[in-house]
Amino acid sequence: MLSRWIDNQILLGAAQAGVTMAAALLVVAVTMRLKLGLKKDILVGLGRGLVQIVAVGFLLTLIFSADLWISIPIILVMIVTAGFITVQRIKSIPNALWISLAGISAGAGLVILVMTILGEIKQDLTSIIPIGSMMVYGAMNANALMLERFHSELASHAGQVEAGLALGAPPEQVVAPYARRAVTAAMIPRINGLQSLGIVWIPGAMSGMLLSGENPAYAGFYQFVVSGSIFVTVGITVLISIVLVRKQVFSKAEQLLIRAEEN
Amino acid sequence: MERDEIKSPVFLRAEGLGYQVDGQVLLSDINFEISAGERIAIFGPSGAGKSTLIRLLNRLDEPVSGTAYLDGQDYREIPSRVLRRRLGMVMQQPNLFPGSVAENIRFGPTTQGENLDDARLKALLSGVDLAGFADRDVAKLSGGEAQRVNLARTLANKPEVLLLDEPTSSLDQAARRDVEETILSVLDSGEVTCILVSHDRAQVLRLADRVLMLEGGKLIADGPVEEVLDAQSMD
Ligand SMILES: Nc1ncnc2c1ncn2[C@@H]1O[C@H](COP(=O)(O)OP(=O)(O)OP(=O)(O)O)[C@@H](O)[C@H]1O
Ligand SMILES: [Mg+2]
């Protein structure tokens, strides 16, 4: 409907974003009524989201014609930012930033590299950057979920962990059940995602290809490539992170550094 | 004091042990010497730092100052896992691992790659009055039974010193006497040195022969049970 009145594409986009923003503000108004206490987070989220994604859109129009190697610093910036966003919410794990950076770079970095070499990602910036961002984003969320769950498991089972230590058990053995639960918790959304693929949701990559008129059957295959690769990314990230974090929650003398929380 | 005549060499010695969290002093300058085979009670009001001291001795926390010597060796030089087996700890809460009684008791030896044979498992169970409990699910034990499994689980490591942190405080009267009886029979049957935390005078009288009195993170008395407890009740 909007397109009948506006023929400049960018102005059209701005108008469409404006409509969405209005709807979102309506939701904010409702949440204020319900006193959910999320007003600030939502407003900041909406504002940041709009500014960031539009800025990136403009930026991409500039660099899509640039050399392929520029994707390396761009993906690195994504990874570092993902690490910082993760640790905002996880303060009580020592070295959470380094663990997250290692896990996310290993998972996302490796998968993006292999996919690009194999040609599963087309070797141009319009493919590497958006698909790469999906890997980094998936790795970031899974890593944060895993760390948060691991911390809360330890805090609520500190007694059992220390009982195990007091019996002379190695820390890795004592935390194994909680590490397993944390990894499972981080993988479940991805497993659900694969199971519901195409039925409950048609994710971004396929939607994009359909919107730009690609062959739907090929788009289907390609969506599986993307979803499967995110799954691999998440798996590598979470496994590397858990191996690293498992050591960080103990001192050199094998003392638990996470304080017990009464539940 | 007949104890002085037969005094054996010092087995465990604390030297200026201190601990603090976030600048708050929980223990300061704790000094004592314990000989092999002694039965010590750490006695004092709630919040005195008794658990803190026991945790330091098991090295679940790191002393901020001072150290302890086990058989003449600075305990920080002993690998934590080895130290913790030598100074076996029984916490206030059983903190059993999900599974069977036998699995819990085998835990310590298994982490060492040793296998606790059936005969020893049986002996440990009957030592804590739980003969026939091997295959029971720990989730279905009473508080007193769970605490006795906890004791047997620590004993399976054959500790040289037994650190008991209020092992009966979470139990009702009847279970408390049961566990106490069990502890007494364990102490009578072996060579183990025992450090028992308690704030129950009657229990201290029944189980210990020497008292270390803690208050506000300081050691304020050290001597034979009657002496220390009598002096305590006078003021
Ligand atoms: N991790 C901690 N951080 C801050 N304070 C602590 C910590 N652990 C213990 N404390 C405080 O240190 C003091 C001594 O605690 P501790 O548990 O050693 O006392 P206790 O003598 O064992 O008491 P109770 O008889 O109640 O078990 C208490 O005031 C307690 O609140
Ligand atoms: Mg205590």
Coordinates of C-alpha atoms and ligand atoms in Angstrom, one line a residue:
Chain A
M1 CA 0.0 0.0 0.0
L2 CA 2.8 2.4 1.0
S3 CA 4.5 1.8 -2.3
R4 CA 1.6 3.4 -4.2
W5 CA 2.5 6.8 -2.7
I6 CA 6.3 6.5 -2.3
D7 CA 8.5 5.6 -5.3
N8 CA 12.0 6.2 -3.9
Q9 CA 13.1 2.9 -2.5
I10 CA 15.0 4.2 0.5
L11 CA 12.1 6.5 1.6
L12 CA 9.8 3.6 1.2
G13 CA 12.0 1.5 3.5
A14 CA 12.0 4.3 6.0
A15 CA 8.2 4.6 5.9
Q16 CA 7.8 0.8 6.4
A17 CA 10.2 0.9 9.3
G18 CA 8.2 3.8 10.7
V19 CA 5.0 1.7 10.6
T20 CA 6.7 -1.1 12.4
M21 CA 8.2 1.2 15.0
A22 CA 4.7 2.6 15.7
A23 CA 3.4 -0.9 16.3
A24 CA 6.3 -1.6 18.6
L25 CA 5.7 1.5 20.6
L26 CA 2.1 0.4 21.0
V27 CA 3.5 -2.8 22.6
V28 CA 5.7 -0.6 24.8
A29 CA 2.6 1.3 25.9
V30 CA 0.9 -1.9 26.8
T31 CA 3.9 -3.2 28.8
M32 CA 4.0 0.1 30.7
R33 CA 0.4 -0.5 31.6
L34 CA 1.3 -4.0 32.9
K35 CA 4.3 -2.5 34.8
L36 CA 6.6 -5.2 33.3
G37 CA 9.5 -2.9 34.1
L38 CA 11.0 -3.5 30.6
K39 CA 10.3 0.0 29.2
K40 CA 13.8 1.2 29.1
D41 CA 15.3 -2.1 27.7
I42 CA 12.7 -2.2 25.0
L43 CA 13.0 1.4 23.9
V44 CA 16.8 1.1 23.9
G45 CA 16.5 -2.2 22.0
L46 CA 14.2 -0.7 19.4
G47 CA 16.2 2.4 18.9
R48 CA 19.6 0.6 18.8
G49 CA 18.2 -2.1 16.5
L50 CA 16.8 0.4 14.0
V51 CA 19.9 2.6 13.9
Q52 CA 22.4 -0.3 13.8
I53 CA 20.7 -2.3 11.1
V54 CA 20.1 0.8 8.8
A55 CA 23.7 1.9 9.4
V56 CA 24.9 -1.5 8.4
G57 CA 22.6 -1.4 5.3
F58 CA 24.2 1.8 4.2
L59 CA 27.7 0.5 5.1
L60 CA 27.1 -2.6 3.0
T61 CA 26.1 -0.6 -0.1
L62 CA 29.6 0.9 0.2
I63 CA 31.6 -2.2 0.8
F64 CA 29.8 -4.8 -1.3
S65 CA 32.0 -3.6 -4.2
A66 CA 35.1 -3.9 -2.0
D67 CA 37.7 -6.8 -1.9
L68 CA 36.8 -10.1 -0.4
W69 CA 39.4 -9.9 2.4
I70 CA 37.4 -7.0 4.0
S71 CA 35.0 -9.7 5.3
I72 CA 37.7 -10.9 7.7
P73 CA 37.8 -7.7 9.9
I74 CA 34.0 -7.4 9.6
I75 CA 33.5 -10.9 11.0
L76 CA 36.1 -10.2 13.7
V77 CA 34.3 -7.1 14.8
M78 CA 31.1 -9.2 14.9
I79 CA 32.8 -11.8 17.1
V80 CA 34.3 -9.3 19.5
T81 CA 31.0 -7.5 19.9
A82 CA 29.3 -10.8 20.5
G83 CA 31.8 -11.6 23.2
F84 CA 31.1 -8.3 25.0
I85 CA 27.4 -8.6 24.7
T86 CA 27.6 -12.1 26.3
V87 CA 29.6 -11.0 29.3
Q88 CA 27.2 -8.1 30.1
R89 CA 24.9 -10.6 31.6
I90 CA 27.4 -13.0 32.9
K91 CA 29.6 -11.2 35.4
S92 CA 30.4 -13.9 38.0
I93 CA 32.4 -16.2 35.8
P94 CA 36.1 -15.4 35.8
N95 CA 37.4 -14.7 32.3
A96 CA 34.0 -15.1 30.7
L97 CA 35.0 -12.7 27.9
W98 CA 38.0 -14.7 26.9
I99 CA 36.1 -17.9 27.1
S100 CA 33.4 -16.5 24.9
L101 CA 35.7 -15.0 22.4
A102 CA 37.6 -18.3 22.1
G103 CA 34.4 -20.4 21.8
I104 CA 32.7 -18.0 19.3
S105 CA 35.7 -17.6 17.1
A106 CA 36.5 -21.2 17.0
G107 CA 32.9 -22.2 16.2
A108 CA 31.8 -19.4 13.9
G109 CA 35.3 -18.7 12.5
L110 CA 35.9 -22.3 11.5
V111 CA 32.5 -22.9 10.0
I112 CA 32.5 -19.7 8.0
L113 CA 36.0 -20.5 6.7
V114 CA 35.3 -24.0 5.7
M115 CA 32.0 -23.1 4.1
T116 CA 33.6 -20.3 2.1
I117 CA 36.4 -22.6 0.9
L118 CA 34.0 -25.4 0.0
G119 CA 31.8 -22.8 -1.8
E120 CA 28.8 -23.4 0.4
I121 CA 28.9 -19.7 0.9
K122 CA 29.4 -17.9 -2.3
Q123 CA 32.7 -16.2 -2.3
D124 CA 31.4 -12.7 -2.4
L125 CA 30.6 -10.2 0.3
T126 CA 26.9 -10.3 -0.2
S127 CA 26.9 -13.9 0.9
I128 CA 29.8 -14.1 3.4
I129 CA 28.7 -11.2 5.6
P130 CA 25.0 -12.1 6.1
I131 CA 25.6 -15.8 6.4
G132 CA 28.6 -15.2 8.6
S133 CA 26.6 -13.0 10.9
M134 CA 24.1 -15.8 11.3
M135 CA 26.8 -18.1 12.5
V136 CA 28.2 -15.5 14.9
Y137 CA 24.8 -14.7 16.2
G138 CA 23.9 -18.4 16.8
A139 CA 27.3 -18.9 18.5
M140 CA 26.7 -15.9 20.8
N141 CA 23.3 -17.0 21.9
A142 CA 24.3 -20.6 22.5
N143 CA 27.4 -19.6 24.4
A144 CA 25.5 -17.2 26.6
L145 CA 22.8 -19.8 27.4
M146 CA 25.5 -22.3 28.2
L147 CA 27.5 -20.1 30.5
E148 CA 24.4 -18.8 32.3
R149 CA 23.1 -22.3 32.9
F150 CA 26.5 -23.6 34.0
H151 CA 26.8 -20.9 36.5
S152 CA 23.3 -21.4 37.9
E153 CA 23.8 -25.1 38.1
L154 CA 27.0 -24.7 40.1
A155 CA 25.5 -22.0 42.4
S156 CA 22.5 -24.3 43.3
H157 CA 24.6 -27.4 43.6
A158 CA 27.6 -25.9 45.3
G159 CA 27.2 -28.3 48.3
Q160 CA 27.5 -31.4 46.1
V161 CA 30.3 -30.0 44.1
E162 CA 32.3 -29.3 47.3
A163 CA 31.3 -32.6 48.7
G164 CA 32.9 -34.2 45.6
L165 CA 36.0 -32.0 46.0
A166 CA 36.3 -32.9 49.7
L167 CA 36.4 -36.5 48.7
G168 CA 39.4 -35.9 46.6
A169 CA 37.7 -35.9 43.2
P170 CA 39.1 -33.9 40.2
P171 CA 37.1 -30.8 39.5
E172 CA 36.3 -31.8 35.9
Q173 CA 34.7 -35.0 37.2
V174 CA 32.7 -33.2 39.9
V175 CA 31.2 -30.6 37.5
A176 CA 30.6 -33.1 34.7
P177 CA 26.8 -33.5 35.3
Y178 CA 26.3 -29.7 35.4
A179 CA 28.5 -29.2 32.3
R180 CA 26.3 -31.8 30.5
R181 CA 23.1 -30.0 31.5
A182 CA 24.5 -26.6 30.4
V183 CA 25.5 -27.9 27.0
T184 CA 22.2 -29.6 26.5
A185 CA 20.3 -26.4 27.5
A186 CA 22.3 -24.5 24.9
M187 CA 21.7 -27.1 22.1
I188 CA 18.0 -27.6 22.6
P189 CA 16.8 -24.4 20.9
R190 CA 18.9 -25.4 17.8
I191 CA 17.5 -29.0 17.8
N192 CA 14.0 -27.6 18.1
G193 CA 14.9 -25.2 15.3
L194 CA 16.0 -28.1 13.0
Q195 CA 12.9 -30.1 13.9
S196 CA 10.5 -27.3 13.1
L197 CA 12.4 -26.1 10.0
G198 CA 9.9 -25.3 7.2
I199 CA 6.9 -26.3 9.2
V200 CA 6.8 -23.8 12.0
W201 CA 9.2 -21.3 10.5
I202 CA 10.9 -20.4 7.3
P203 CA 14.2 -18.8 8.4
G204 CA 15.9 -15.7 7.1
A205 CA 18.2 -17.2 4.5
M206 CA 15.4 -19.0 2.7
S207 CA 13.0 -16.1 3.1
G208 CA 15.5 -13.8 1.6
M209 CA 16.0 -16.1 -1.4
L210 CA 12.3 -16.4 -1.9
L211 CA 11.8 -12.7 -1.7
S212 CA 14.5 -12.2 -4.3
G213 CA 12.9 -14.7 -6.6
E214 CA 15.2 -17.7 -6.3
N215 CA 14.1 -21.3 -7.1
P216 CA 12.2 -22.4 -4.0
A217 CA 13.5 -25.9 -4.1
Y218 CA 17.1 -24.7 -4.2
A219 CA 16.3 -22.2 -1.5
G220 CA 15.1 -25.2 0.6
F221 CA 18.4 -27.0 0.2
Y222 CA 20.3 -23.9 0.9
Q223 CA 18.3 -23.2 4.0
F224 CA 19.3 -26.6 5.3
V225 CA 22.9 -25.8 4.6
V226 CA 22.6 -22.6 6.7
S227 CA 20.6 -24.2 9.5
G228 CA 22.8 -27.2 9.7
S229 CA 25.9 -25.1 9.7
I230 CA 24.6 -22.9 12.5
F231 CA 24.1 -26.2 14.4
V232 CA 27.7 -27.2 13.8
T233 CA 28.8 -23.7 14.8
V234 CA 26.8 -23.8 18.0
G235 CA 28.1 -27.3 18.8
I236 CA 31.8 -26.4 18.4
T237 CA 31.3 -23.1 20.3
V238 CA 29.6 -24.6 23.2
L239 CA 32.0 -27.6 23.5
I240 CA 35.1 -25.3 23.5
S241 CA 33.5 -22.9 25.9
I242 CA 32.5 -25.6 28.4
V243 CA 36.0 -27.1 28.4
L244 CA 37.5 -23.7 29.1
V245 CA 34.9 -22.5 31.6
R246 CA 35.1 -25.7 33.6
K247 CA 38.6 -24.8 34.7
Q248 CA 37.8 -21.1 35.4
V249 CA 35.3 -21.8 38.1
F250 CA 38.0 -23.4 40.3
S251 CA 41.1 -21.9 41.8
K252 CA 44.6 -23.4 41.3
A253 CA 44.2 -25.3 44.6
E254 CA 40.9 -26.7 43.2
Q255 CA 38.5 -24.6 45.2
L256 CA 35.1 -23.7 43.9
L257 CA 34.9 -20.0 43.1
I258 CA 31.2 -19.8 42.5
R259 CA 29.2 -18.8 45.7
A260 CA 26.3 -21.0 46.7
E261 CA 22.9 -19.6 46.2
E262 CA 20.1 -20.8 48.4
N263 CA 17.1 -21.7 46.4
Chain B
M1 CA 46.9 -34.4 82.9
E2 CA 47.8 -37.9 81.8
R3 CA 47.6 -36.7 78.2
D4 CA 50.9 -34.8 78.6
E5 CA 52.7 -38.0 79.7
I6 CA 51.8 -39.9 76.6
K7 CA 52.0 -36.9 74.3
S8 CA 52.7 -38.1 70.8
P9 CA 54.3 -35.9 68.2
V10 CA 52.2 -33.1 66.7
F11 CA 50.2 -34.4 63.8
L12 CA 48.3 -31.3 62.7
R13 CA 49.4 -27.8 63.5
A14 CA 47.7 -24.5 62.6
E15 CA 50.0 -21.5 62.5
G16 CA 48.4 -18.1 62.3
L17 CA 45.6 -19.3 60.2
G18 CA 43.4 -16.4 59.0
Y19 CA 40.6 -16.0 56.5
Q20 CA 38.6 -13.1 55.1
V21 CA 36.0 -12.4 52.5
D22 CA 35.6 -9.0 50.9
G23 CA 37.7 -7.4 53.6
Q24 CA 35.5 -9.0 56.3
V25 CA 37.7 -11.0 58.8
L26 CA 36.1 -14.3 59.5
L27 CA 39.1 -16.0 61.2
S28 CA 42.2 -14.5 62.5
D29 CA 45.5 -15.8 63.9
I30 CA 44.4 -19.4 64.8
N31 CA 47.1 -21.5 66.4
F32 CA 46.8 -25.0 67.7
E33 CA 48.5 -28.3 67.8
I34 CA 46.8 -31.7 67.6
S35 CA 48.4 -35.1 68.1
A36 CA 47.4 -38.3 66.3
G37 CA 44.4 -40.0 67.8
E38 CA 43.1 -36.9 69.7
R39 CA 39.4 -36.1 69.7
I40 CA 38.9 -32.4 69.4
A41 CA 35.7 -30.4 69.5
I42 CA 35.5 -26.9 68.0
F43 CA 32.9 -25.2 70.1
G44 CA 31.4 -21.8 69.9
P45 CA 28.4 -19.7 69.1
S46 CA 26.8 -19.5 65.6
G47 CA 28.8 -17.3 63.3
A48 CA 32.0 -17.9 65.3
G49 CA 33.9 -19.2 62.3
K50 CA 33.8 -22.9 63.1
S51 CA 32.7 -24.0 59.6
T52 CA 35.2 -21.6 58.1
L53 CA 38.0 -23.2 60.0
I54 CA 37.0 -26.7 59.0
R55 CA 36.8 -25.6 55.3
L56 CA 40.3 -24.1 55.6
L57 CA 41.6 -27.4 57.0
N58 CA 40.1 -29.3 54.1
R59 CA 41.4 -26.5 51.8
L60 CA 38.0 -25.8 50.3
D61 CA 38.9 -22.2 51.0
E62 CA 42.4 -20.7 50.8
P63 CA 43.8 -19.2 54.0
V64 CA 44.5 -15.5 53.6
S65 CA 47.3 -15.7 56.2
G66 CA 49.1 -18.4 58.0
T67 CA 49.1 -22.1 57.2
A68 CA 48.8 -25.6 58.6
Y69 CA 51.2 -28.4 58.9
L70 CA 50.2 -32.0 58.4
D71 CA 52.8 -34.4 59.9
G72 CA 55.3 -31.6 59.6
Q73 CA 54.6 -30.7 56.0
D74 CA 53.0 -27.3 54.9
Y75 CA 49.6 -28.4 53.8
R76 CA 49.7 -26.0 50.8
E77 CA 52.5 -28.1 49.4
I78 CA 50.3 -31.3 49.4
P79 CA 48.2 -31.6 46.3
S80 CA 44.6 -30.7 47.2
R81 CA 43.2 -34.0 46.2
V82 CA 45.7 -35.9 48.4
L83 CA 45.2 -33.5 51.3
R84 CA 41.4 -33.8 51.1
R85 CA 41.6 -37.6 51.3
R86 CA 43.9 -37.4 54.3
L87 CA 41.8 -34.8 56.1
G88 CA 38.4 -36.3 55.3
M89 CA 35.4 -33.9 55.8
V90 CA 31.8 -34.6 56.6
M91 CA 29.6 -31.6 56.1
Q92 CA 26.6 -30.4 57.9
Q93 CA 24.3 -31.4 55.0
P94 CA 24.7 -34.9 53.5
N95 CA 25.0 -33.6 49.9
L96 CA 24.8 -37.1 48.6
F97 CA 25.1 -37.7 44.9
P98 CA 22.0 -39.0 43.0
G99 CA 22.2 -42.8 42.8
S100 CA 22.5 -45.6 45.2
V101 CA 24.1 -45.8 48.7
A102 CA 26.8 -48.1 47.3
E103 CA 27.6 -45.7 44.4
N104 CA 28.0 -42.9 46.9
I105 CA 30.3 -44.9 49.2
R106 CA 32.4 -46.0 46.2
F107 CA 32.8 -42.5 44.9
G108 CA 36.1 -41.6 46.7
P109 CA 38.0 -44.8 45.9
T110 CA 36.7 -44.8 42.3
T111 CA 38.1 -41.3 41.6
Q112 CA 41.4 -42.8 42.6
G113 CA 41.0 -45.6 40.2
E114 CA 40.6 -48.0 43.1
N115 CA 37.7 -50.4 43.4
L116 CA 36.0 -50.7 46.8
D117 CA 35.4 -54.5 47.1
D118 CA 32.1 -55.8 48.4
A119 CA 33.6 -56.9 51.7
R120 CA 34.8 -53.4 52.5
L121 CA 31.6 -51.9 51.3
K122 CA 29.8 -54.2 53.7
A123 CA 32.1 -53.4 56.5
L124 CA 31.7 -49.7 56.0
L125 CA 27.9 -50.0 55.9
S126 CA 27.7 -52.0 59.0
G127 CA 30.1 -49.6 60.6
V128 CA 27.5 -46.9 60.2
D129 CA 24.6 -49.2 61.1
L130 CA 23.3 -49.4 57.6
A131 CA 23.9 -53.1 56.8
G132 CA 21.7 -54.1 53.8
F133 CA 21.4 -50.5 52.5
A134 CA 23.8 -50.8 49.6
D135 CA 21.3 -50.8 46.8
R136 CA 18.9 -48.2 48.3
D137 CA 18.3 -45.0 46.4
V138 CA 19.7 -42.1 48.4
A139 CA 16.7 -40.0 47.6
K140 CA 14.6 -42.3 49.8
L141 CA 16.8 -42.2 52.9
S142 CA 15.8 -40.4 56.1
G143 CA 17.9 -37.5 57.3
G144 CA 19.8 -39.7 59.8
E145 CA 20.4 -42.4 57.3
A146 CA 21.7 -40.0 54.7
Q147 CA 24.1 -38.4 57.2
R148 CA 25.4 -41.9 58.1
V149 CA 25.9 -42.6 54.4
N150 CA 27.8 -39.3 54.2
L151 CA 30.0 -40.5 57.1
A152 CA 30.7 -43.9 55.4
R153 CA 31.4 -42.1 52.1
T154 CA 34.2 -40.1 53.8
L155 CA 35.5 -43.1 55.7
A156 CA 35.8 -45.1 52.5
N157 CA 38.8 -42.8 51.7
K158 CA 40.5 -44.0 54.9
P159 CA 41.2 -40.4 56.2
E160 CA 43.9 -39.9 58.8
V161 CA 41.9 -37.0 60.3
L162 CA 38.1 -36.8 60.3
L163 CA 36.7 -33.3 60.1
L164 CA 33.0 -33.3 61.2
D165 CA 31.1 -30.1 60.7
E166 CA 28.0 -30.3 63.0
P167 CA 27.2 -33.7 61.6
T168 CA 24.0 -34.0 63.7
S169 CA 22.7 -30.4 63.6
S170 CA 20.2 -31.0 60.8
L171 CA 18.7 -34.1 62.5
D172 CA 16.0 -34.6 65.1
Q173 CA 16.7 -35.9 68.6
A174 CA 16.5 -39.6 67.8
A175 CA 18.5 -39.5 64.6
R176 CA 21.0 -37.3 66.3
R177 CA 21.7 -40.0 69.0
D178 CA 22.0 -42.7 66.3
V179 CA 24.6 -40.7 64.3
E180 CA 26.4 -39.8 67.5
E181 CA 26.6 -43.5 68.5
T182 CA 27.9 -44.3 65.0
I183 CA 30.6 -41.7 65.2
L184 CA 31.6 -42.9 68.7
S185 CA 31.9 -46.5 67.4
V186 CA 33.9 -45.4 64.4
L187 CA 36.3 -43.4 66.6
D188 CA 36.6 -46.3 69.0
S189 CA 37.3 -48.8 66.3
G190 CA 40.1 -46.9 64.5
E191 CA 43.2 -44.8 64.7
V192 CA 41.5 -41.8 63.3
T193 CA 42.1 -38.3 64.7
C194 CA 38.9 -36.4 64.9
I195 CA 37.9 -32.7 64.8
L196 CA 34.3 -32.2 65.5
V197 CA 32.4 -28.9 65.2
S198 CA 29.5 -28.6 67.5
H199 CA 27.6 -26.0 69.5
D200 CA 25.9 -28.7 71.6
R201 CA 27.6 -28.9 75.0
A202 CA 26.3 -32.3 75.8
Q203 CA 27.5 -33.7 72.5
V204 CA 31.0 -32.2 73.0
L205 CA 31.1 -33.9 76.4
R206 CA 30.1 -37.2 74.9
L207 CA 32.4 -37.1 71.9
A208 CA 35.5 -35.1 72.6
D209 CA 38.3 -34.9 75.1
R210 CA 39.7 -31.5 74.2
V211 CA 37.9 -28.3 73.2
L212 CA 39.0 -25.4 71.0
M213 CA 36.7 -22.5 71.7
L214 CA 36.0 -20.1 68.9
E215 CA 34.3 -16.7 69.2
G216 CA 34.2 -13.9 66.6
G217 CA 36.8 -15.6 64.5
K218 CA 39.3 -15.9 67.3
L219 CA 40.5 -18.9 69.3
I220 CA 39.7 -17.9 72.9
A221 CA 40.3 -21.2 74.8
D222 CA 42.0 -24.5 74.2
G223 CA 42.0 -27.3 76.8
P224 CA 40.4 -30.4 78.3
V225 CA 36.6 -30.5 77.8
E226 CA 35.4 -30.0 81.4
E227 CA 37.9 -27.2 82.0
V228 CA 36.9 -25.1 79.0
L229 CA 33.2 -25.8 79.2
D230 CA 33.2 -25.0 83.0
A231 CA 35.1 -21.8 82.5
Q232 CA 32.7 -21.0 79.7
S233 CA 29.5 -21.5 81.8
M234 CA 30.9 -19.3 84.7
D235 CA 30.8 -16.1 82.7
Ligands
LIG1 N1 31.5 -16.6 51.9 C1 31.2 -15.8 52.9 N2 31.1 -14.5 52.7 C2 30.8 -13.6 53.6 N3 30.6 -14.0 54.9 C3 30.7 -15.3 55.2 C4 31.0 -16.3 54.2 N4 31.1 -17.5 54.8 C5 30.8 -17.3 56.1 N5 30.6 -16.0 56.4 C6 30.4 -15.3 57.7 O1 31.4 -15.7 58.5 C7 31.0 -15.9 59.8 C8 31.4 -17.3 60.3 O2 30.8 -18.3 59.5 P1 30.8 -19.8 59.9 O3 29.9 -20.5 58.9 O4 32.3 -20.2 59.9 O5 30.2 -19.8 61.3 P2 29.9 -21.1 62.2 O6 30.7 -20.9 63.5 O7 30.1 -22.3 61.5 O8 28.4 -20.9 62.6 P3 27.2 -22.0 62.7 O9 27.3 -22.5 64.0 O10 26.0 -21.1 62.5 O11 27.4 -23.0 61.6 C9 29.5 -15.7 59.8 O12 29.2 -14.5 60.3 C10 29.1 -15.9 58.3 O13 28.0 -15.1 58.0
MG2 MG 28.9 -23.9 60.7

